[in-house]
Coordinates of C-alpha atoms in Angstrom, one line a residue:
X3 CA 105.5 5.9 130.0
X4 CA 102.7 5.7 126.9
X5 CA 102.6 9.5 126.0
X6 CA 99.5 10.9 124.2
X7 CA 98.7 13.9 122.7
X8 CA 95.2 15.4 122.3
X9 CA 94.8 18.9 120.2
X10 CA 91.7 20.8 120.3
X11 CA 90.8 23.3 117.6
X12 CA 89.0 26.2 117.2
X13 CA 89.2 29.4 115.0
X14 CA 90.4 31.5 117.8
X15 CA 92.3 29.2 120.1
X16 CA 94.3 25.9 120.2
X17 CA 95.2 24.2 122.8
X18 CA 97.6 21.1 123.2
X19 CA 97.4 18.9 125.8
X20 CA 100.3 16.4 126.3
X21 CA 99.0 13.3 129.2
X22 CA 100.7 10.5 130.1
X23 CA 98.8 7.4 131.8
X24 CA 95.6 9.7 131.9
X25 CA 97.4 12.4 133.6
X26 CA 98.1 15.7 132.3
X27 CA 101.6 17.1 132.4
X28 CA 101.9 20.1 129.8
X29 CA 99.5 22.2 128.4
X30 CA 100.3 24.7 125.7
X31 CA 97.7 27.5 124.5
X32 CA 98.1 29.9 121.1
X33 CA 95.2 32.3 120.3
X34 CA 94.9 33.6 117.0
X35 CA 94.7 37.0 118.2
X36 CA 98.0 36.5 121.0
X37 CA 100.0 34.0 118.5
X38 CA 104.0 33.9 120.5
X39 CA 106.9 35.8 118.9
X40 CA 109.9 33.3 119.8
X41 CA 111.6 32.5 116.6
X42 CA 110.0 34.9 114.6
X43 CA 112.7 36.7 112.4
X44 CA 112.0 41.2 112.2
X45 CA 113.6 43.8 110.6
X46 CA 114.7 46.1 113.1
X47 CA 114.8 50.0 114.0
X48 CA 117.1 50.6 117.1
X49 CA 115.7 53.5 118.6
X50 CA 117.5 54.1 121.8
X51 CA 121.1 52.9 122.8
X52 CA 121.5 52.6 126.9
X53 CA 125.4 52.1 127.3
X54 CA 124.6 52.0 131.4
X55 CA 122.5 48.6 131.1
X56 CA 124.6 48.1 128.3
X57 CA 121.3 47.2 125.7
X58 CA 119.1 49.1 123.3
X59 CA 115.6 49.3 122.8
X60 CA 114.6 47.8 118.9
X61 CA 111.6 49.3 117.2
X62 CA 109.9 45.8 115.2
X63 CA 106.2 47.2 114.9
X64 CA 104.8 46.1 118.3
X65 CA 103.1 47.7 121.2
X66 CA 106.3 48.0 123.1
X67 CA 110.1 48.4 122.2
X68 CA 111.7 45.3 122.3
X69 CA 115.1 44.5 124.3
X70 CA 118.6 44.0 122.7
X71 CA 121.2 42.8 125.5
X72 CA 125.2 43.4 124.5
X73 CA 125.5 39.6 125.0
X74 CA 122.7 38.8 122.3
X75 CA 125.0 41.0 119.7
X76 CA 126.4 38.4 117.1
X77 CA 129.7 38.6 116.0
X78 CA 131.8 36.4 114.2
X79 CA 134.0 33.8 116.7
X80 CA 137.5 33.1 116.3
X81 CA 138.0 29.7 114.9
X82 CA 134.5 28.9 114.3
X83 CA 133.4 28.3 117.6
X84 CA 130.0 28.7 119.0
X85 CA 129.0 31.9 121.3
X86 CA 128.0 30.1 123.9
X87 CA 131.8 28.2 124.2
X88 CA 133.6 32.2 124.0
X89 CA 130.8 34.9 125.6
X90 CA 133.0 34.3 129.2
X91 CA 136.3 34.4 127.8
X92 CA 136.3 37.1 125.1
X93 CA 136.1 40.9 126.3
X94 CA 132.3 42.1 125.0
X95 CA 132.6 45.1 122.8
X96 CA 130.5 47.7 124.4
X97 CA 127.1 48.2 123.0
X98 CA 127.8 51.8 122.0
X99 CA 130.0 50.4 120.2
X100 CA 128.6 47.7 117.8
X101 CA 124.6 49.7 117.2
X102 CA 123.7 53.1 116.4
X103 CA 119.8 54.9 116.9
X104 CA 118.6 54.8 113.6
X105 CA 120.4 51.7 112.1
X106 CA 118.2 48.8 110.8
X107 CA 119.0 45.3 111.9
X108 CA 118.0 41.9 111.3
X109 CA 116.9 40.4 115.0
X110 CA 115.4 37.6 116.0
X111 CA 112.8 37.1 119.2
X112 CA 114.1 35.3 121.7
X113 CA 111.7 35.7 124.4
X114 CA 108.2 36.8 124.2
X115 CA 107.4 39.6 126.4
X116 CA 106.3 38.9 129.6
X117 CA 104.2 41.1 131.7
X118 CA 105.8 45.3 131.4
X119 CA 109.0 43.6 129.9
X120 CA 108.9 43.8 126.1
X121 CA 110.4 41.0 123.5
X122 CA 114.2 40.0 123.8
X123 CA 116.1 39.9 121.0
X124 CA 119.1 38.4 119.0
X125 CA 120.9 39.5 116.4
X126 CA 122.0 36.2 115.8
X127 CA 119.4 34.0 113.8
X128 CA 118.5 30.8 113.6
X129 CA 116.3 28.5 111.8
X130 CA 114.7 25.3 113.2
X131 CA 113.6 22.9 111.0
X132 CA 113.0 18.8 112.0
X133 CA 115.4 17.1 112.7
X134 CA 118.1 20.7 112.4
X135 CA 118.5 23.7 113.5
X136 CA 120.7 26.6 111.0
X137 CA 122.9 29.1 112.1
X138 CA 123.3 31.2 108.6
X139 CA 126.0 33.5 110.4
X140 CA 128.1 30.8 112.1
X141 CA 130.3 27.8 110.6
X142 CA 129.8 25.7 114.2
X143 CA 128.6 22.1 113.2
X144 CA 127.2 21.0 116.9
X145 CA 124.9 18.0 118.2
X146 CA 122.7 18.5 120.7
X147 CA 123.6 17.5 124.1
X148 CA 120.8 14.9 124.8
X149 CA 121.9 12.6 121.9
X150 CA 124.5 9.8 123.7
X151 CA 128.4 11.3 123.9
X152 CA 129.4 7.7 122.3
X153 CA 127.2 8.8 119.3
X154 CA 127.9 13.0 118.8
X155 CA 131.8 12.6 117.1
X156 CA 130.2 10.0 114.4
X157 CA 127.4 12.2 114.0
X158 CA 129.1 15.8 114.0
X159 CA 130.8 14.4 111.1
X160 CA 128.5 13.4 109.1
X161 CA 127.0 17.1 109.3
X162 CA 130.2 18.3 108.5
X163 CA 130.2 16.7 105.2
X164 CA 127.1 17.8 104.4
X165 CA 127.1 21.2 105.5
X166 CA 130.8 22.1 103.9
X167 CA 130.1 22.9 100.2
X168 CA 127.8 25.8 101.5
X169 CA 128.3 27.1 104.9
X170 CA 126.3 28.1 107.7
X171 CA 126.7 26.2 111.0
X172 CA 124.0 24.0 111.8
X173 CA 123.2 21.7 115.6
X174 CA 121.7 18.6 115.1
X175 CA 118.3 18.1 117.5
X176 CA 117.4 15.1 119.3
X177 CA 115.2 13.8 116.9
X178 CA 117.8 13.4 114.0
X179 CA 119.9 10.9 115.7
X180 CA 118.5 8.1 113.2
X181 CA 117.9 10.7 110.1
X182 CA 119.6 9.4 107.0
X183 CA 121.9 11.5 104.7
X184 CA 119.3 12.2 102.4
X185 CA 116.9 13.1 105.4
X186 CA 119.3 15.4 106.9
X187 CA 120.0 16.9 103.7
X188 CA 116.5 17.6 102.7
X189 CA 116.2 19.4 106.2
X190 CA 119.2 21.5 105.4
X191 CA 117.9 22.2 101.8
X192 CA 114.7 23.5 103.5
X193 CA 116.4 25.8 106.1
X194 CA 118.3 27.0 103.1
X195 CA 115.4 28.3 101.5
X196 CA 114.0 29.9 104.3
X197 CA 117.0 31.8 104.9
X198 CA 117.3 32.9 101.2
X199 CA 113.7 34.2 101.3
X200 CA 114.9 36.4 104.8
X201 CA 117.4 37.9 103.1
X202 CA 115.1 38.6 100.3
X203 CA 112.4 40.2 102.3
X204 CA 115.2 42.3 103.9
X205 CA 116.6 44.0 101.3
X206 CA 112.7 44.5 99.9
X207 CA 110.5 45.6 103.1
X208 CA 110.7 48.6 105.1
X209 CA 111.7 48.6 108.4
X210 CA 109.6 47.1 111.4
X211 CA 108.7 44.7 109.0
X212 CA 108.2 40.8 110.2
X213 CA 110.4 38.9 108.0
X214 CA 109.6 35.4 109.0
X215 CA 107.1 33.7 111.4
X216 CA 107.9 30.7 113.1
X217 CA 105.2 27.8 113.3
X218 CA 102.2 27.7 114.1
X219 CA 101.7 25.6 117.4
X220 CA 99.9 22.6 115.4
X221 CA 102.8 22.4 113.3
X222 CA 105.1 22.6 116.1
X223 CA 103.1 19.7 118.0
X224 CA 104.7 17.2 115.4
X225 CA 108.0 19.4 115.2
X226 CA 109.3 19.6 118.8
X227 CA 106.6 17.9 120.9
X228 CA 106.5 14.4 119.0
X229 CA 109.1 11.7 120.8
X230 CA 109.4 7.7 120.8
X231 CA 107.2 7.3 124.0
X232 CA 104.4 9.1 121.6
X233 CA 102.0 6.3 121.3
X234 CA 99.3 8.7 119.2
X235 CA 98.2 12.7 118.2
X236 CA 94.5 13.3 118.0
X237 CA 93.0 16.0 116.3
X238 CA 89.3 17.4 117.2
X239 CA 89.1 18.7 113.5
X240 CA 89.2 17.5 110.4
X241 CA 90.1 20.8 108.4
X242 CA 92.8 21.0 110.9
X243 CA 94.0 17.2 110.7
X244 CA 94.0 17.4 107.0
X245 CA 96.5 20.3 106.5
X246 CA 98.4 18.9 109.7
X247 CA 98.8 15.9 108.3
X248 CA 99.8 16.7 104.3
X249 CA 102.5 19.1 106.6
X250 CA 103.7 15.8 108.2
X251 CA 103.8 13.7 105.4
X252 CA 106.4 16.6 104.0
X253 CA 108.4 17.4 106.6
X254 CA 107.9 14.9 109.6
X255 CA 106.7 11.4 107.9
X256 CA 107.7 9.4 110.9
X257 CA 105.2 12.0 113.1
X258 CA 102.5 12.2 110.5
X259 CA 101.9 8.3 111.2
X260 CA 100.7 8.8 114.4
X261 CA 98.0 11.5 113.7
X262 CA 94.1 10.3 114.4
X263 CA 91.4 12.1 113.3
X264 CA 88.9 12.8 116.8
X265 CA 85.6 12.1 115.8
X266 CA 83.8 11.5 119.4
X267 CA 80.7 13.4 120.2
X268 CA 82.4 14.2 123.6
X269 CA 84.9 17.3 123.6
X270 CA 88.3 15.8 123.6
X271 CA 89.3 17.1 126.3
X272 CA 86.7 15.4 128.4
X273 CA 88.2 12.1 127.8
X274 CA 90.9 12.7 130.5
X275 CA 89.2 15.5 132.3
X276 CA 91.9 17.9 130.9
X277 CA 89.4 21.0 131.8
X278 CA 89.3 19.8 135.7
X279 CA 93.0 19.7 135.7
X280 CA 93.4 23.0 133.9
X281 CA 90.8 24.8 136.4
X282 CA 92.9 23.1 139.2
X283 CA 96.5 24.3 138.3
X284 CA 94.7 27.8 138.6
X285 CA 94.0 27.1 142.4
X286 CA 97.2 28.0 145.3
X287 CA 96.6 24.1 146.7
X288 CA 97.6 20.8 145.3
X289 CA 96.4 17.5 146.7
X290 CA 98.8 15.0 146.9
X291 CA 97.5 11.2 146.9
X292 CA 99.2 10.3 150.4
X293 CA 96.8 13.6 151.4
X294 CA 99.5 16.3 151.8
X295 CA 99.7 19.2 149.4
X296 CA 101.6 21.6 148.3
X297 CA 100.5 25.4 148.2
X298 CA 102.4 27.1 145.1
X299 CA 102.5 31.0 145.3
X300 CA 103.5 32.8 142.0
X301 CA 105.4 36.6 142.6
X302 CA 106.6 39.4 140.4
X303 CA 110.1 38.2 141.3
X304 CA 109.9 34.4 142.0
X305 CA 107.6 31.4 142.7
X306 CA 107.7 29.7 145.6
X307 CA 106.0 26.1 146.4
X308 CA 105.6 25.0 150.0
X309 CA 104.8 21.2 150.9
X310 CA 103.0 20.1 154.0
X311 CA 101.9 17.1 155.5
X312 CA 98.1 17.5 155.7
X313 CA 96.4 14.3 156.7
X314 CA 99.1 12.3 156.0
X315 CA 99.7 9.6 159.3
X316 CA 99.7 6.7 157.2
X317 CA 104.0 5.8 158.2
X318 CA 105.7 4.4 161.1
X319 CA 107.0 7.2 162.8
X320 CA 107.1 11.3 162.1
X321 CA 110.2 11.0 159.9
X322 CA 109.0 8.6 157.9
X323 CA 105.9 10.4 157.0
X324 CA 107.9 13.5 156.4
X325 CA 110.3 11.7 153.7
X326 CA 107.3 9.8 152.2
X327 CA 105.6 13.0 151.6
X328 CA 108.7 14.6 150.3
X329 CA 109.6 12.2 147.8
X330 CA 105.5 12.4 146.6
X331 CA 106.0 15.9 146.1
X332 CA 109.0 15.6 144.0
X333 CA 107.0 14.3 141.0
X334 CA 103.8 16.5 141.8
X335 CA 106.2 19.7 141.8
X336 CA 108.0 19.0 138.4
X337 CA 104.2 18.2 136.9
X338 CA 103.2 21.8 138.1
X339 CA 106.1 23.2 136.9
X340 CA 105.5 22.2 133.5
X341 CA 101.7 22.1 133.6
X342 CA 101.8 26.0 135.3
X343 CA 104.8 27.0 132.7
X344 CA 106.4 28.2 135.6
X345 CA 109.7 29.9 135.5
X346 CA 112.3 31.8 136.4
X347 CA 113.5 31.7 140.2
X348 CA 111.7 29.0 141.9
X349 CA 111.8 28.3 145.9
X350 CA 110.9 24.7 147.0
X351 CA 110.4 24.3 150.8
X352 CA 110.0 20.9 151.8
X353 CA 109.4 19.4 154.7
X354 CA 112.3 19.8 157.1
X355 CA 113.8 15.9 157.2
X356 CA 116.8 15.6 160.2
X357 CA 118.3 12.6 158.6
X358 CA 121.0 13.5 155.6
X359 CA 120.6 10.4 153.5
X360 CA 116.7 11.3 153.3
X361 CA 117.7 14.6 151.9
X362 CA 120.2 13.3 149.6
X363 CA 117.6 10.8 148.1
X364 CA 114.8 13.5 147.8
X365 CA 117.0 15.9 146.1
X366 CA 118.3 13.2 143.7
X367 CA 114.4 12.2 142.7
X368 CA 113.4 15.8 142.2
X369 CA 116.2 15.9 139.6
X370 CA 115.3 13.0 138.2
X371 CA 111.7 14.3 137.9
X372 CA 113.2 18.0 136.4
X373 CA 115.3 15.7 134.0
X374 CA 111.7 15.0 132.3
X375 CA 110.9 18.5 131.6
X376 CA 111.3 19.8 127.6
X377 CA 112.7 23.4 129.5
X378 CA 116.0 23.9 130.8
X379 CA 115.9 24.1 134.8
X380 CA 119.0 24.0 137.2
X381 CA 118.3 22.6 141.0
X382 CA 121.1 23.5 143.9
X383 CA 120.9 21.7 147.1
X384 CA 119.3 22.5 150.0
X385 CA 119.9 25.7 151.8
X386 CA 121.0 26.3 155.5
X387 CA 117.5 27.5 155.8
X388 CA 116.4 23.5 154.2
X389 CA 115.1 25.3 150.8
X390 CA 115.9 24.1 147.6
X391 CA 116.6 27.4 145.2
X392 CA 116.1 26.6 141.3
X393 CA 115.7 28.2 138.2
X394 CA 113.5 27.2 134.8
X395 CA 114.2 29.1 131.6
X396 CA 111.2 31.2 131.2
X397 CA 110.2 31.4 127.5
X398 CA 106.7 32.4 127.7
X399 CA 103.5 33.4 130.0
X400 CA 102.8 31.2 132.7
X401 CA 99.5 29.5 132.4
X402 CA 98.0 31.9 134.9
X403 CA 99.0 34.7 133.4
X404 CA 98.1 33.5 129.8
X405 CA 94.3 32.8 131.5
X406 CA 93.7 35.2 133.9
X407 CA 94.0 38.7 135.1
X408 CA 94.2 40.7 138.4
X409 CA 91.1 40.5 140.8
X410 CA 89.2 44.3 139.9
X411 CA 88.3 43.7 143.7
X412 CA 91.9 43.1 145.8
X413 CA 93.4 44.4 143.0
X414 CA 95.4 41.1 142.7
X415 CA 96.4 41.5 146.5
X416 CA 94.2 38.3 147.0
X417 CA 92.8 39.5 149.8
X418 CA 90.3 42.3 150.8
X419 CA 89.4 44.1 153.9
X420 CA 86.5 42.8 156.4
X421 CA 83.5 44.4 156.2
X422 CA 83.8 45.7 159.9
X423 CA 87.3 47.4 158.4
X424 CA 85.2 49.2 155.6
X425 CA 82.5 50.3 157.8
X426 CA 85.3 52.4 159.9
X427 CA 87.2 53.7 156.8
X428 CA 83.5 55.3 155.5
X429 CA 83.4 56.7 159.2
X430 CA 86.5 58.6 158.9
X431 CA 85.8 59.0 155.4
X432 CA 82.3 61.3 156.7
X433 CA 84.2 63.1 159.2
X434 CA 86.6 64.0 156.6
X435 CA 83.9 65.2 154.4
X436 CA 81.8 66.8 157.1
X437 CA 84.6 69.3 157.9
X438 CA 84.7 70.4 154.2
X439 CA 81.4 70.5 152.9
X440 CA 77.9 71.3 155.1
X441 CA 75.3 69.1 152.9
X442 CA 72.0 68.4 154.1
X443 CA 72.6 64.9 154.5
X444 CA 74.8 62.1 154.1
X445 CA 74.4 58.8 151.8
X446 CA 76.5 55.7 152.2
X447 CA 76.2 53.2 149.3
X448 CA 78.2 50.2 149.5
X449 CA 78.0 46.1 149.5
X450 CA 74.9 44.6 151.2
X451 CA 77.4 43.2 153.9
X452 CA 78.7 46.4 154.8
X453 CA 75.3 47.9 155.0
X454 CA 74.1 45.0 157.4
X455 CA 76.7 45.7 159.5
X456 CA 75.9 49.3 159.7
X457 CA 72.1 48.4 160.7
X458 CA 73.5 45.7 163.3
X459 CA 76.3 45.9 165.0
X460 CA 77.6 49.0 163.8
X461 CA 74.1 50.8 164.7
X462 CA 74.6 52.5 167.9
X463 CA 78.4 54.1 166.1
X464 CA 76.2 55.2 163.4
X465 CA 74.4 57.5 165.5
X466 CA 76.6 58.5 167.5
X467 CA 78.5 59.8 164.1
X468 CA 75.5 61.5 163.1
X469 CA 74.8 63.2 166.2
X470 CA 77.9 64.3 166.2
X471 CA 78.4 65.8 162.7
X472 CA 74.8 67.2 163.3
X473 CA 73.6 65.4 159.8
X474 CA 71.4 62.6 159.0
X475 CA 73.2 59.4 157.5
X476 CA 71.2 57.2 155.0
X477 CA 71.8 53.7 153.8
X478 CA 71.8 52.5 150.1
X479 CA 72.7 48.9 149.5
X480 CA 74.3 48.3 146.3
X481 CA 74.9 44.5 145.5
X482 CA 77.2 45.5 142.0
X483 CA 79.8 46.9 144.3
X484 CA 82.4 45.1 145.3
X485 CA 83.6 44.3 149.3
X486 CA 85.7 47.4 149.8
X487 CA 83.9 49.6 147.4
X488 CA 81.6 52.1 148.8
X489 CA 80.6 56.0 147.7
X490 CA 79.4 58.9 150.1
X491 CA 76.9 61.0 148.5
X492 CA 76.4 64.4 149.7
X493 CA 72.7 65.5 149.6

């Protein structure tokens, strides 16, 4: 599929749209003001050791304590080996054990904090440049797992060679398959540096100090975004395009080739209507083509997507349509998924199908559509309940989240009571006060629907109240408030 990738600038936001045929499929957002952590490299102040969760809380200058887990502890491997291959086999040291309150460590961000939940950290670091990433603390020469098995033993060695006369481990990324020696060890000479000036900074700053900031998300656009299917990168500025571009040509020549300069009157974004798109991964419902949709509900603890047939008749018999629409909403649910920046636990109900072989092929397509995604994300079978349970490493704010806040009026319930409910909570709510206080009159101010429903419907309850209580009730429309806001003045 022809892969574009339009940028739009401004001083206090930039947002990267990535569409393919005219659709979009990712959008990522950095404000000046909200710039992501992930990468960024801190000189830590533990400040509270918690041997029951088995973590501690790391003071690196930010509103909230960030999280060190005993797993994300870095020590030295037997035999060189990677973390990842040893955390299951090798007993963890307790975390009481291995930090201190007080002590100042070097950590890492591994996870920008999300929600109440502050950053998570690592004490292991490491440094991604283009085509490598470097481990300073490790000797582990890996390749990443995407590049072709036939291809990882020639290439492991090659890094080997290069990487011996210094140390430091270092993992090839999918982009340096073709890299020559000499590009490879540029990269590695550059990741050097960087590390040297960490180590610097450490031993010069106090702590809480931030001793290196990853890239901005323009420069990571040509870093991590950029692939062969990349047909171009437009740019809506020409400040922007310029510094982007004498970064390419430095680091990521083969990327820098396929930067345009936008010079359109429209906004670039209108050119695929990536603002309609955006507004509409806000909304609960999905259209699908076929004319089912999903509805996709995002919790606390998980997010679950629910796909129905709508209007959909258009197949030979009921099964038929069910599968049809099924296998549609394979693709439009991985598309979400990376469009929403969902993650964590996601629930998938499809359509209940009877026949096996329908469910096989569904499931097999929705992987094959998950397989696209630049996030990891793990997809069982279906359930005895027909529910498909995955998960998708959560890395950052989901795009509602990053855009929007609680309704002031639910109170991000996304619902709120009738009118005709309100109108009996201020009854009770003037009995209430009419046992406590005797005031010469009562006042109810609330919405102009509530209010018409007092001088309608409501009317002959009304009275009745007041008669009872012995006191006049008056009537105040206010149209600021909001459907279940309301005040009772005592005059």
């Amino acid at each position: 599929m022809q892969e574009d990738i339009l940028i739009n600038w401004s001083p206090q936001e930039t947002r990267v749209a990535v569409v393919e045929n005219g659709a979009l499929q990712e959008l990522h957002v950095e404000r000046t003001l909200e710039r992501g952590l992930v990468g960024n490299v801190y000189l830590g102040k533990v400040a509270r050791v918690l041997p029951g969760m088995q973590s501690a809380f790391i003071d690196i200058g930010l509103e909230r304590a960030a999280f060190l887990h005993v797993a994300d502890v870095w020590h030295r491997q037997p035999d060189g080996e990677p973390p990842s291959l040893v955390r299951n086999t090798q007993p963890q040291i307790p975390i009481e054990k291995q930090v201190f309150e007080g002590q100042v460590l070097t950590v890492q961000v591994i996870k920008d904090p999300i929600g109440t939940k502050g950053a998570r950290l690592s004490t292991q670091i490491s440094i991604a440049g283009r085509m490598l990433v470097f481990l300073p603390q490790d000797d582990h020469v890996g390749v990443s797992q995407k590049i072709p098995p036939a291809l990882r033993d020639e290439l492991r060695s090659r890094l080997q060679l290069l990487a011996s006369p210094q140390g430091g481990g270092l993992i090839l990324r999918t982009n340096g398959e073709d890299a020559s020696d000499q590009e490879l060890s540029d990269d590695i000479t550059y990741l050097r540096k960087a590390w040297a000036r960490i180590k610097e900074a450490s031993l010069r700053l106090p702590p809480m100090s931030l001793l290196h900031q990853d890239l901005s998300l323009l420069q990571r656009v040509l870093r991590d975004f950029v692939s062969n299917k990349t047909q171009t990168i437009r740019v809506d500025s020409r400040e922007q395009y310029d510094s982007l571009r004498a970064f390419g040509l430095e680091f990521m020549p083969a990327a820098a080739t396929k930067l345009q300069h936008y010079k359109g009157e429209r906004p670039i974004f209108d050119l695929d209507a990536i603002d309609d798109d955006i507004a509409k991964a806000l909304g609960r419902r999905v259209e699908l083509k076929s004319g089912g949709y999903l509805i996709v509900d995002q919790t606390e603890a998980l997010t679950t997507i629910d796909v129905n047939t709508g209007g959909f008749v258009g197949a030979r018999n009921f099964d038929d349509t069910i599968f049809k629409t099924n296998l549609e909403a394979t693709q439009a649910i991985a598309r979400q998924l990376r469009l929403r920046n969902l993650g964590g636990i996601i629930i998938v109900d499809f359509i209940d199908m009877v026949r096996t072989d329908h469910q096989d092929t569904v499931l097999a397509e929705f992987r094959k559509q998950l397989g696209r995604d630049r996030v990891k994300t793990n997809a069982s079978g279906f359930s005895q309940l027909g529910l498909v349970e995955m998960t998708r490493k959560r890395t950052r704010e989901s795009l509602a989240h990053m855009l929007c806040e609680p309704c002031p009026t639910c109170e991000g319930k996304g619902i709120v009571k009738t009118a005709r409910s309100v109108t009996y909570d201020i009854f009770r709510e003037i009995l209430r006060e009419a046992r406590q206080f005797n005031p010469r009159e009562f006042r109810v101010v609330a919405s102009p629907k509530v209010i018409e429903l007092f001088l309608d419907e409501e009317s002959e309850h009304l009275a009745g109240l007041s008669e009872f209580i012995g006191k006049p009730v008056s009537l105040q429309s206010d149209s600021a408030m909001g459907p279940e806001q309301y005040d009772i003045v005592l005059l």
